[in-house]
Amino acid sequence: MVHFSTIALALASVLPQLTQGAGLHTSAVAKGKLYFGSATDNPELTDAPYLTQLSNTDDFGQITPGNSQKWDAIEPSQNTFSYTNGDVVADLAAKNGQKLRCHTLVWHSQLPSWVSSGSWTNATLIAAMKNHITNVVTHYKGKCYAWDVVNEALNEDGTYRDSVFYKYIGEAYLPIAFATAAAADPDAKLYYNDYNIESAGSKSSGAQRIVKLVKQYGAKIDGVGLQAHFIVGSTPSQSAQTTNLAAFTVLGVDVAYTELDIRMTLPSTTALLTQQSTDYKNTVAACMANTKCVGITIWDYTDKYSWVPSTFSGQGDACPWDKNLVKKPAYAGILAALGGTSSTTTTLVTSTTTAGSGGTTSVPLYGQCGGSGWTGGTTCASGTCKHINDWYSQCL
Ligand SMILES: O[C@@H]1[C@@H](O)[C@H](O[C@@H]2CO[C@@H](O[C@@H]3CO[C@@H](O)[C@H](O)[C@H]3O)[C@H](O)[C@H]2O)OC[C@H]1O
């Protein structure tokens, strides 16, 4: 049996160039988009390797706080505001020179009980909602490229979700929320954000109705955020997504993919990872095809911190980086749709390396393993370097 480390050292001089090409954000901007970004969350920021990659502006020109600007985090009791965690993410974006997508002001979920179970009248809930929006948007004034003003107002059939806001205020809560946010920060882009609106159907039509409603009230709405929490193999086709994006932008608003991830039933397989790459590619390509699709945000970049396993039982591996912060095939799929190229895929070098539990296989060698996964280095210090597919190898 020949160990990879030996071969890798011997091949170091003949390997293709292993330097990275332009990353995701750089490639997106080169093609006229404003950003490629990632969600993040406060507990993860103590993980130094994670933070280093999150702060790599070649890949990420934008970040979104996954939890720390939600109502329960910021106004846990009425008129008491807690900005500490939200500020950490906002400050990180500023330090890195990344855009901040702010998330979210009015949502039925992650509400403190004083809101969700409060004893309200139409007037008192409007006042509480306006007070929340005004305080939060004023605090972050000038720091948010965009705000998700209202999140997930719709049922799957396009009717309004029976949230506390709809129950006591009716559909007017939407334009009231947008008008209040606009008054507090006239320069922030104001978005309606939802899931399952990424292809034509009742819910997408409902979101288009919301755009018209807000405009009819004379309030400002700048964009629609399509969350895009997808499933491998069931992701809408590129053309279905392209058609759907146009149905929004014809209304005079921008669009953005705001929470893209593509989950699978575990365990992952090479076939699933390959399909996932195609699915990511199709979604990013749909955005690229619409000049009013301003950017794409993935809902965290690594499987290590994805929300998926704790939310969808038995599912996971939804992100473009794996748990070891190693790029998966999805990364190459995204990059291809952005018009970028990965220099690691250009030259085929065939080598012999140990694979899995033993045995010797001859595989195409596009990458190398390091002590904690892909590094572009020359050794697999901690285990066996396993060829995964045409894009990368792993140290197992
Ligand atoms: O225990 C909670 C934990 O459940 C919570 O998880 C977060 C739930 O929201 C996730 O983001 C949403 C995902 O999809 C869309 O519906 C929304 O727009 C997003 O906000 C987030 O990623 C999870 O971390 O976190 C706080 C814990 O106290």
Short mmCIF file of C-alpha atoms and ligand atoms in Angstrom, two decimals:
data_model
loop_
_atom_site.label_atom_id
_atom_site.label_comp_id
_atom_site.label_asym_id
_atom_site.label_seq_id
_atom_site.Cartn_x
_atom_site.Cartn_y
_atom_site.Cartn_z
CA MET A 1 0.00 0.00 0.00
CA VAL A 2 1.36 3.39 -0.93
CA HIS A 3 0.60 6.26 1.37
CA PHE A 4 -0.73 9.46 -0.08
CA SER A 5 1.67 11.64 1.85
CA THR A 6 4.60 9.96 0.13
CA ILE A 7 3.05 10.31 -3.29
CA ALA A 8 1.93 13.85 -2.67
CA LEU A 9 5.42 14.92 -1.75
CA ALA A 10 6.78 13.23 -4.84
CA LEU A 11 4.16 14.84 -7.02
CA ALA A 12 4.37 18.29 -5.49
CA SER A 13 6.46 19.61 -8.33
CA VAL A 14 4.12 18.33 -11.04
CA LEU A 15 0.76 19.11 -9.46
CA PRO A 16 -1.41 21.71 -11.12
CA GLN A 17 -1.38 25.14 -9.57
CA LEU A 18 -3.30 24.90 -6.32
CA THR A 19 -3.84 28.57 -5.71
CA GLN A 20 -7.47 29.63 -5.55
CA GLY A 21 -9.12 31.53 -8.37
CA ALA A 22 -11.50 34.36 -7.61
CA GLY A 23 -13.87 33.45 -4.80
CA LEU A 24 -17.66 33.62 -4.63
CA HIS A 25 -18.08 37.29 -3.76
CA THR A 26 -15.31 38.47 -6.07
CA SER A 27 -16.84 36.48 -8.93
CA ALA A 28 -20.36 37.72 -8.19
CA VAL A 29 -19.25 41.35 -8.16
CA ALA A 30 -17.29 40.85 -11.38
CA LYS A 31 -20.59 39.85 -12.99
CA GLY A 32 -22.50 42.86 -11.70
CA LYS A 33 -23.98 41.52 -8.46
CA LEU A 34 -23.67 43.46 -5.22
CA TYR A 35 -22.59 40.57 -3.04
CA PHE A 36 -22.32 36.90 -2.24
CA GLY A 37 -22.79 36.37 1.47
CA SER A 38 -23.44 34.08 4.40
CA ALA A 39 -25.54 34.04 7.54
CA THR A 40 -23.74 33.64 10.82
CA ASP A 41 -24.57 33.49 14.52
CA ASN A 42 -22.88 34.77 17.65
CA PRO A 43 -21.81 31.47 19.27
CA GLU A 44 -19.88 30.47 16.12
CA LEU A 45 -17.75 33.57 16.17
CA THR A 46 -15.53 32.12 18.91
CA ASP A 47 -14.42 29.43 16.41
CA ALA A 48 -11.28 31.01 14.95
CA PRO A 49 -11.02 28.98 11.70
CA TYR A 50 -14.74 29.53 11.12
CA LEU A 51 -14.38 33.27 11.67
CA THR A 52 -11.38 33.49 9.38
CA GLN A 53 -13.30 32.00 6.47
CA LEU A 54 -16.44 34.04 7.25
CA SER A 55 -14.27 37.16 7.11
CA ASN A 56 -12.69 36.16 3.80
CA THR A 57 -14.12 38.83 1.55
CA ASP A 58 -13.04 36.97 -1.56
CA ASP A 59 -15.91 34.59 -0.78
CA PHE A 60 -18.23 36.68 1.41
CA GLY A 61 -18.99 40.34 0.86
CA GLN A 62 -22.09 40.27 3.02
CA ILE A 63 -23.26 38.69 6.28
CA THR A 64 -26.64 38.25 7.99
CA PRO A 65 -27.17 37.64 11.71
CA GLY A 66 -29.09 34.36 11.97
CA ASN A 67 -30.74 35.14 15.29
CA SER A 68 -29.42 38.18 17.10
CA GLN A 69 -31.67 40.80 15.50
CA LYS A 70 -34.90 38.88 15.99
CA TRP A 71 -37.60 40.30 18.23
CA ASP A 72 -37.01 37.84 21.10
CA ALA A 73 -33.30 38.69 21.11
CA ILE A 74 -33.63 42.46 20.87
CA GLU A 75 -36.79 43.35 22.80
CA PRO A 76 -37.30 40.44 25.22
CA SER A 77 -39.56 42.54 27.43
CA GLN A 78 -41.60 45.49 26.29
CA ASN A 79 -39.57 48.59 25.58
CA THR A 80 -36.34 47.03 26.92
CA PHE A 81 -33.87 46.71 24.08
CA SER A 82 -30.78 44.52 24.05
CA TYR A 83 -28.43 45.15 21.16
CA THR A 84 -25.26 43.45 22.37
CA ASN A 85 -25.30 40.35 20.16
CA GLY A 86 -26.69 42.13 17.12
CA ASP A 87 -23.98 44.73 17.46
CA VAL A 88 -21.28 42.05 17.46
CA VAL A 89 -22.37 40.92 13.99
CA ALA A 90 -22.88 44.47 12.74
CA ASP A 91 -19.42 45.45 14.00
CA LEU A 92 -17.88 42.39 12.36
CA ALA A 93 -19.42 43.34 9.02
CA ALA A 94 -18.10 46.88 9.36
CA LYS A 95 -14.64 45.67 10.36
CA ASN A 96 -14.51 43.30 7.38
CA GLY A 97 -16.01 45.79 4.95
CA GLN A 98 -18.96 43.44 4.35
CA LYS A 99 -22.53 44.50 3.68
CA LEU A 100 -24.99 43.70 6.47
CA ARG A 101 -28.41 42.26 5.65
CA CYS A 102 -30.46 42.87 8.77
CA HIS A 103 -32.93 40.16 9.80
CA THR A 104 -35.76 40.52 10.84
CA LEU A 105 -38.28 43.01 12.25
CA VAL A 106 -41.78 41.46 12.09
CA TRP A 107 -42.08 37.67 12.14
CA HIS A 108 -44.53 35.28 13.80
CA SER A 109 -41.67 33.12 15.09
CA GLN A 110 -39.02 33.82 17.73
CA LEU A 111 -41.32 36.39 19.32
CA PRO A 112 -41.16 37.01 23.05
CA SER A 113 -44.30 35.83 24.82
CA TRP A 114 -45.29 39.39 25.70
CA VAL A 115 -45.91 39.85 21.97
CA SER A 116 -47.18 36.43 20.88
CA SER A 117 -49.49 35.97 23.88
CA GLY A 118 -50.17 39.56 24.75
CA SER A 119 -53.60 41.01 25.29
CA TRP A 120 -53.82 43.37 22.34
CA THR A 121 -56.15 45.71 20.59
CA ASN A 122 -55.59 46.93 17.04
CA ALA A 123 -54.19 50.22 18.35
CA THR A 124 -51.92 48.79 21.07
CA LEU A 125 -50.32 46.20 18.80
CA ILE A 126 -49.73 48.77 16.06
CA ALA A 127 -48.08 50.99 18.66
CA ALA A 128 -45.90 48.15 20.00
CA MET A 129 -44.89 47.07 16.49
CA LYS A 130 -44.05 50.61 15.42
CA ASN A 131 -42.08 51.17 18.63
CA HIS A 132 -40.06 47.98 18.00
CA ILE A 133 -39.34 48.83 14.38
CA THR A 134 -38.45 52.45 15.09
CA ASN A 135 -36.07 51.58 17.92
CA VAL A 136 -34.30 48.76 16.11
CA VAL A 137 -33.99 50.43 12.71
CA THR A 138 -32.82 53.67 14.31
CA HIS A 139 -30.19 51.79 16.33
CA TYR A 140 -28.79 50.21 13.17
CA LYS A 141 -29.36 53.25 10.95
CA GLY A 142 -26.67 53.48 8.30
CA LYS A 143 -25.38 49.96 9.03
CA CYS A 144 -27.92 47.80 7.23
CA TYR A 145 -27.72 47.44 3.50
CA ALA A 146 -31.17 45.88 3.74
CA TRP A 147 -33.78 44.95 6.31
CA ASP A 148 -36.09 41.95 6.11
CA VAL A 149 -38.99 44.06 7.35
CA VAL A 150 -41.65 41.34 7.32
CA ASN A 151 -40.77 37.66 7.32
CA GLU A 152 -43.08 34.81 6.32
CA ALA A 153 -46.50 36.48 6.33
CA LEU A 154 -48.00 33.83 4.07
CA ASN A 155 -49.48 30.34 4.26
CA GLU A 156 -48.59 27.86 1.52
CA ASP A 157 -51.81 28.69 -0.38
CA GLY A 158 -50.91 32.38 -0.50
CA THR A 159 -53.40 33.48 2.15
CA TYR A 160 -52.17 35.38 5.17
CA ARG A 161 -50.68 33.44 8.03
CA ASP A 162 -52.74 33.80 11.20
CA SER A 163 -49.98 35.55 13.14
CA VAL A 164 -50.62 37.83 16.08
CA PHE A 165 -50.01 40.75 13.73
CA TYR A 166 -52.59 39.63 11.18
CA LYS A 167 -55.06 38.72 13.87
CA TYR A 168 -55.11 42.14 15.53
CA ILE A 169 -54.09 44.48 12.71
CA GLY A 170 -55.09 42.71 9.49
CA GLU A 171 -53.07 42.98 6.29
CA ALA A 172 -52.42 46.65 7.05
CA TYR A 173 -49.65 45.53 9.38
CA LEU A 174 -47.46 44.98 6.33
CA PRO A 175 -47.55 48.50 4.86
CA ILE A 176 -47.46 49.98 8.37
CA ALA A 177 -44.27 48.01 9.08
CA PHE A 178 -42.63 49.08 5.83
CA ALA A 179 -43.58 52.75 6.28
CA THR A 180 -42.24 52.73 9.84
CA ALA A 181 -38.94 51.17 8.79
CA ALA A 182 -38.56 53.65 5.92
CA ALA A 183 -39.09 56.57 8.27
CA ALA A 184 -36.36 55.31 10.62
CA ASP A 185 -33.72 54.62 7.94
CA PRO A 186 -34.61 56.00 4.51
CA ASP A 187 -31.46 54.53 2.96
CA ALA A 188 -31.93 50.88 3.96
CA LYS A 189 -33.41 48.60 1.31
CA LEU A 190 -36.66 47.19 2.64
CA TYR A 191 -37.56 43.57 1.85
CA TYR A 192 -40.43 41.16 2.21
CA ASN A 193 -38.83 37.73 2.87
CA ASP A 194 -40.35 34.24 2.64
CA TYR A 195 -39.74 30.58 1.74
CA ASN A 196 -41.42 28.44 -0.94
CA ILE A 197 -41.80 31.46 -3.19
CA GLU A 198 -38.91 30.42 -5.46
CA SER A 199 -41.10 29.09 -8.27
CA ALA A 200 -44.52 30.05 -9.60
CA GLY A 201 -47.50 29.10 -7.47
CA SER A 202 -50.01 30.39 -4.95
CA LYS A 203 -47.44 31.45 -2.40
CA SER A 204 -45.26 33.28 -4.90
CA SER A 205 -48.41 35.04 -6.18
CA GLY A 206 -49.21 35.95 -2.58
CA ALA A 207 -45.80 37.57 -2.20
CA GLN A 208 -46.38 39.54 -5.40
CA ARG A 209 -49.71 40.65 -3.94
CA ILE A 210 -47.84 41.92 -0.86
CA VAL A 211 -45.51 43.99 -3.03
CA LYS A 212 -48.52 45.63 -4.69
CA LEU A 213 -50.30 46.10 -1.36
CA VAL A 214 -47.38 47.93 0.24
CA LYS A 215 -47.01 50.15 -2.81
CA GLN A 216 -50.76 50.85 -2.91
CA TYR A 217 -50.55 52.14 0.65
CA GLY A 218 -47.83 54.52 -0.52
CA ALA A 219 -45.11 52.79 1.51
CA LYS A 220 -41.65 51.89 0.26
CA ILE A 221 -40.74 48.30 -0.56
CA ASP A 222 -37.44 47.73 -2.35
CA GLY A 223 -37.18 44.00 -2.69
CA VAL A 224 -38.36 40.46 -2.14
CA GLY A 225 -36.12 37.96 -0.42
CA LEU A 226 -36.46 34.37 -1.55
CA GLN A 227 -35.16 32.25 1.31
CA ALA A 228 -34.46 29.16 -0.82
CA HIS A 229 -34.29 26.47 1.85
CA PHE A 230 -34.16 23.68 -0.72
CA ILE A 231 -33.89 19.88 -0.82
CA VAL A 232 -31.34 18.09 -2.99
CA GLY A 233 -33.04 16.76 -6.12
CA SER A 234 -36.24 18.73 -5.47
CA THR A 235 -34.87 22.19 -6.08
CA PRO A 236 -36.84 24.16 -8.72
CA SER A 237 -35.21 24.16 -12.13
CA GLN A 238 -33.17 27.12 -13.28
CA SER A 239 -35.84 28.16 -15.79
CA ALA A 240 -38.63 27.86 -13.22
CA GLN A 241 -36.64 30.12 -10.91
CA THR A 242 -35.76 32.56 -13.68
CA THR A 243 -39.42 32.92 -14.67
CA ASN A 244 -40.41 33.39 -11.05
CA LEU A 245 -37.80 36.08 -10.37
CA ALA A 246 -39.07 38.03 -13.38
CA ALA A 247 -42.61 37.95 -11.96
CA PHE A 248 -41.28 39.92 -8.99
CA THR A 249 -38.89 42.28 -10.73
CA VAL A 250 -41.53 43.33 -13.25
CA LEU A 251 -43.30 44.87 -10.25
CA GLY A 252 -40.38 47.28 -9.80
CA VAL A 253 -38.57 45.59 -6.91
CA ASP A 254 -35.20 43.93 -6.51
CA VAL A 255 -34.91 40.28 -5.59
CA ALA A 256 -32.27 38.37 -3.63
CA TYR A 257 -31.75 34.81 -2.50
CA THR A 258 -31.51 35.40 1.22
CA GLU A 259 -31.16 32.04 3.01
CA LEU A 260 -29.99 29.53 0.42
CA ASP A 261 -29.19 26.04 1.62
CA ILE A 262 -29.89 22.66 0.03
CA ARG A 263 -30.34 19.81 2.47
CA MET A 264 -30.28 16.07 1.95
CA THR A 265 -31.34 12.97 3.85
CA LEU A 266 -28.22 11.72 5.62
CA PRO A 267 -25.84 10.08 5.12
CA SER A 268 -24.53 11.99 2.16
CA THR A 269 -23.28 10.13 -0.88
CA THR A 270 -21.17 11.17 -3.83
CA ALA A 271 -24.33 11.18 -5.95
CA LEU A 272 -26.15 13.45 -3.50
CA LEU A 273 -23.19 15.83 -3.28
CA THR A 274 -23.02 15.98 -7.06
CA GLN A 275 -26.76 16.66 -7.35
CA GLN A 276 -26.43 19.28 -4.61
CA SER A 277 -23.76 21.02 -6.66
CA THR A 278 -26.08 21.09 -9.67
CA ASP A 279 -28.93 22.42 -7.55
CA TYR A 280 -26.79 25.23 -6.13
CA LYS A 281 -25.55 26.03 -9.62
CA ASN A 282 -29.09 26.29 -11.03
CA THR A 283 -30.26 28.63 -8.29
CA VAL A 284 -27.25 30.91 -8.54
CA ALA A 285 -27.58 30.89 -12.34
CA ALA A 286 -31.20 32.04 -12.03
CA CYS A 287 -30.05 35.04 -10.01
CA MET A 288 -27.27 35.75 -12.50
CA ALA A 289 -29.82 35.86 -15.32
CA ASN A 290 -31.82 38.69 -13.74
CA THR A 291 -30.16 42.09 -13.47
CA LYS A 292 -32.41 42.99 -10.54
CA CYS A 293 -31.31 39.98 -8.53
CA VAL A 294 -28.79 41.80 -6.36
CA GLY A 295 -27.13 38.98 -4.48
CA ILE A 296 -27.15 35.59 -2.86
CA THR A 297 -26.80 34.71 0.83
CA ILE A 298 -26.25 31.16 2.02
CA TRP A 299 -27.75 30.28 5.41
CA ASP A 300 -24.35 29.77 6.97
CA TYR A 301 -21.54 28.41 4.92
CA THR A 302 -20.58 25.24 6.80
CA ASP A 303 -22.43 22.09 7.82
CA LYS A 304 -20.78 22.55 11.21
CA TYR A 305 -23.22 25.34 12.10
CA SER A 306 -26.17 24.76 9.81
CA TRP A 307 -29.62 25.05 11.37
CA VAL A 308 -30.84 22.09 9.29
CA PRO A 309 -30.07 19.01 11.46
CA SER A 310 -31.78 20.50 14.50
CA THR A 311 -34.82 21.54 12.47
CA PHE A 312 -35.30 18.71 9.95
CA SER A 313 -34.81 15.34 11.55
CA GLY A 314 -32.40 13.06 9.69
CA GLN A 315 -31.39 15.78 7.23
CA GLY A 316 -28.30 17.91 6.89
CA ASP A 317 -25.11 18.57 4.89
CA ALA A 318 -26.90 21.53 3.31
CA CYS A 319 -24.00 23.96 3.00
CA PRO A 320 -21.15 24.41 0.47
CA TRP A 321 -18.50 23.75 3.10
CA ASP A 322 -18.49 20.56 5.18
CA LYS A 323 -18.11 20.21 8.94
CA ASN A 324 -14.32 20.48 8.64
CA LEU A 325 -14.64 23.72 6.67
CA VAL A 326 -13.65 21.83 3.52
CA LYS A 327 -15.25 23.00 0.30
CA LYS A 328 -17.77 20.55 -1.14
CA PRO A 329 -18.73 20.11 -4.80
CA ALA A 330 -21.44 22.71 -4.16
CA TYR A 331 -18.75 25.37 -3.99
CA ALA A 332 -17.59 24.60 -7.53
CA GLY A 333 -21.22 24.55 -8.70
CA ILE A 334 -21.84 28.01 -7.27
CA LEU A 335 -18.57 29.33 -8.65
CA ALA A 336 -19.35 27.99 -12.11
CA ALA A 337 -22.70 29.78 -12.11
CA LEU A 338 -20.95 32.98 -11.03
CA GLY A 339 -18.68 32.68 -14.03
CA GLY A 340 -15.65 31.98 -11.90
CA THR A 341 -13.18 29.19 -12.34
CA SER A 342 -11.45 27.00 -9.85
CA SER A 343 -7.82 26.48 -10.82
CA THR A 344 -7.86 23.19 -8.95
CA THR A 345 -10.09 21.61 -11.59
CA THR A 346 -8.07 22.33 -14.66
CA THR A 347 -5.40 19.67 -14.75
CA LEU A 348 -5.76 15.97 -14.20
CA VAL A 349 -2.99 14.16 -12.36
CA THR A 350 -3.58 10.50 -11.75
CA SER A 351 -2.17 9.05 -8.60
CA THR A 352 -2.51 6.05 -6.36
CA THR A 353 -3.81 6.67 -2.88
CA THR A 354 -5.38 4.69 -0.07
CA ALA A 355 -9.12 5.03 0.08
CA GLY A 356 -11.55 4.51 2.91
CA SER A 357 -10.93 1.51 5.08
CA GLY A 358 -8.09 0.17 3.01
CA GLY A 359 -7.26 -1.07 -0.44
CA THR A 360 -5.44 0.87 -3.05
CA THR A 361 -7.23 2.74 -5.79
CA SER A 362 -6.09 4.75 -8.71
CA VAL A 363 -7.90 8.05 -8.68
CA PRO A 364 -7.68 11.40 -10.42
CA LEU A 365 -5.92 13.71 -8.01
CA TYR A 366 -7.13 17.29 -8.13
CA GLY A 367 -6.40 18.27 -4.59
CA GLN A 368 -4.43 17.38 -1.56
CA CYS A 369 -5.20 16.76 2.07
CA GLY A 370 -3.83 18.44 5.13
CA GLY A 371 -4.11 17.81 8.85
CA SER A 372 -7.66 19.11 9.07
CA GLY A 373 -8.92 18.59 5.57
CA TRP A 374 -8.28 20.46 2.36
CA THR A 375 -5.49 22.94 2.72
CA GLY A 376 -3.74 22.95 -0.59
CA GLY A 377 -0.78 21.60 1.30
CA THR A 378 1.07 18.42 0.55
CA THR A 379 0.38 16.02 3.38
CA CYS A 380 -2.46 14.15 4.97
CA ALA A 381 -1.10 14.19 8.47
CA SER A 382 -4.04 12.85 10.45
CA GLY A 383 -5.27 9.93 8.39
CA THR A 384 -5.94 8.67 4.93
CA CYS A 385 -6.45 11.03 2.06
CA LYS A 386 -9.62 9.93 0.35
CA HIS A 387 -10.54 11.03 -3.14
CA ILE A 388 -14.15 12.20 -2.96
CA ASN A 389 -14.80 13.38 -6.50
CA ASP A 390 -13.44 15.57 -9.22
CA TRP A 391 -13.37 18.63 -6.99
CA TYR A 392 -11.69 17.61 -3.81
CA SER A 393 -10.20 15.01 -1.52
CA GLN A 394 -10.55 14.58 2.19
CA CYS A 395 -8.31 13.50 5.01
CA LEU A 396 -10.27 10.83 6.88
O1 LIG B 1 -33.55 27.18 20.25
C1 LIG B 1 -33.49 28.25 19.34
C2 LIG B 1 -33.28 27.73 17.95
O2 LIG B 1 -34.38 26.97 17.51
C3 LIG B 1 -33.11 28.89 17.00
O3 LIG B 1 -32.84 28.40 15.73
C4 LIG B 1 -32.90 29.36 14.70
C5 LIG B 1 -34.24 29.32 14.03
O4 LIG B 1 -34.25 30.22 12.93
C6 LIG B 1 -33.25 29.96 11.96
O5 LIG B 1 -33.33 30.94 10.96
C7 LIG B 1 -34.53 30.93 10.22
C8 LIG B 1 -34.49 29.83 9.19
O6 LIG B 1 -35.45 29.97 8.18
C9 LIG B 1 -36.28 31.08 8.03
O7 LIG B 1 -37.51 30.57 8.32
C10 LIG B 1 -36.05 32.30 8.87
O8 LIG B 1 -36.18 33.49 8.11
C11 LIG B 1 -34.72 32.28 9.56
O9 LIG B 1 -34.64 33.30 10.53
C12 LIG B 1 -31.87 30.04 12.56
O10 LIG B 1 -30.90 29.70 11.60
C13 LIG B 1 -31.79 29.05 13.72
O11 LIG B 1 -30.53 29.20 14.39
O12 LIG B 1 -32.01 29.70 17.43
C14 LIG B 1 -32.18 30.27 18.73
C15 LIG B 1 -32.34 29.18 19.72
O13 LIG B 1 -32.61 29.74 20.99
#
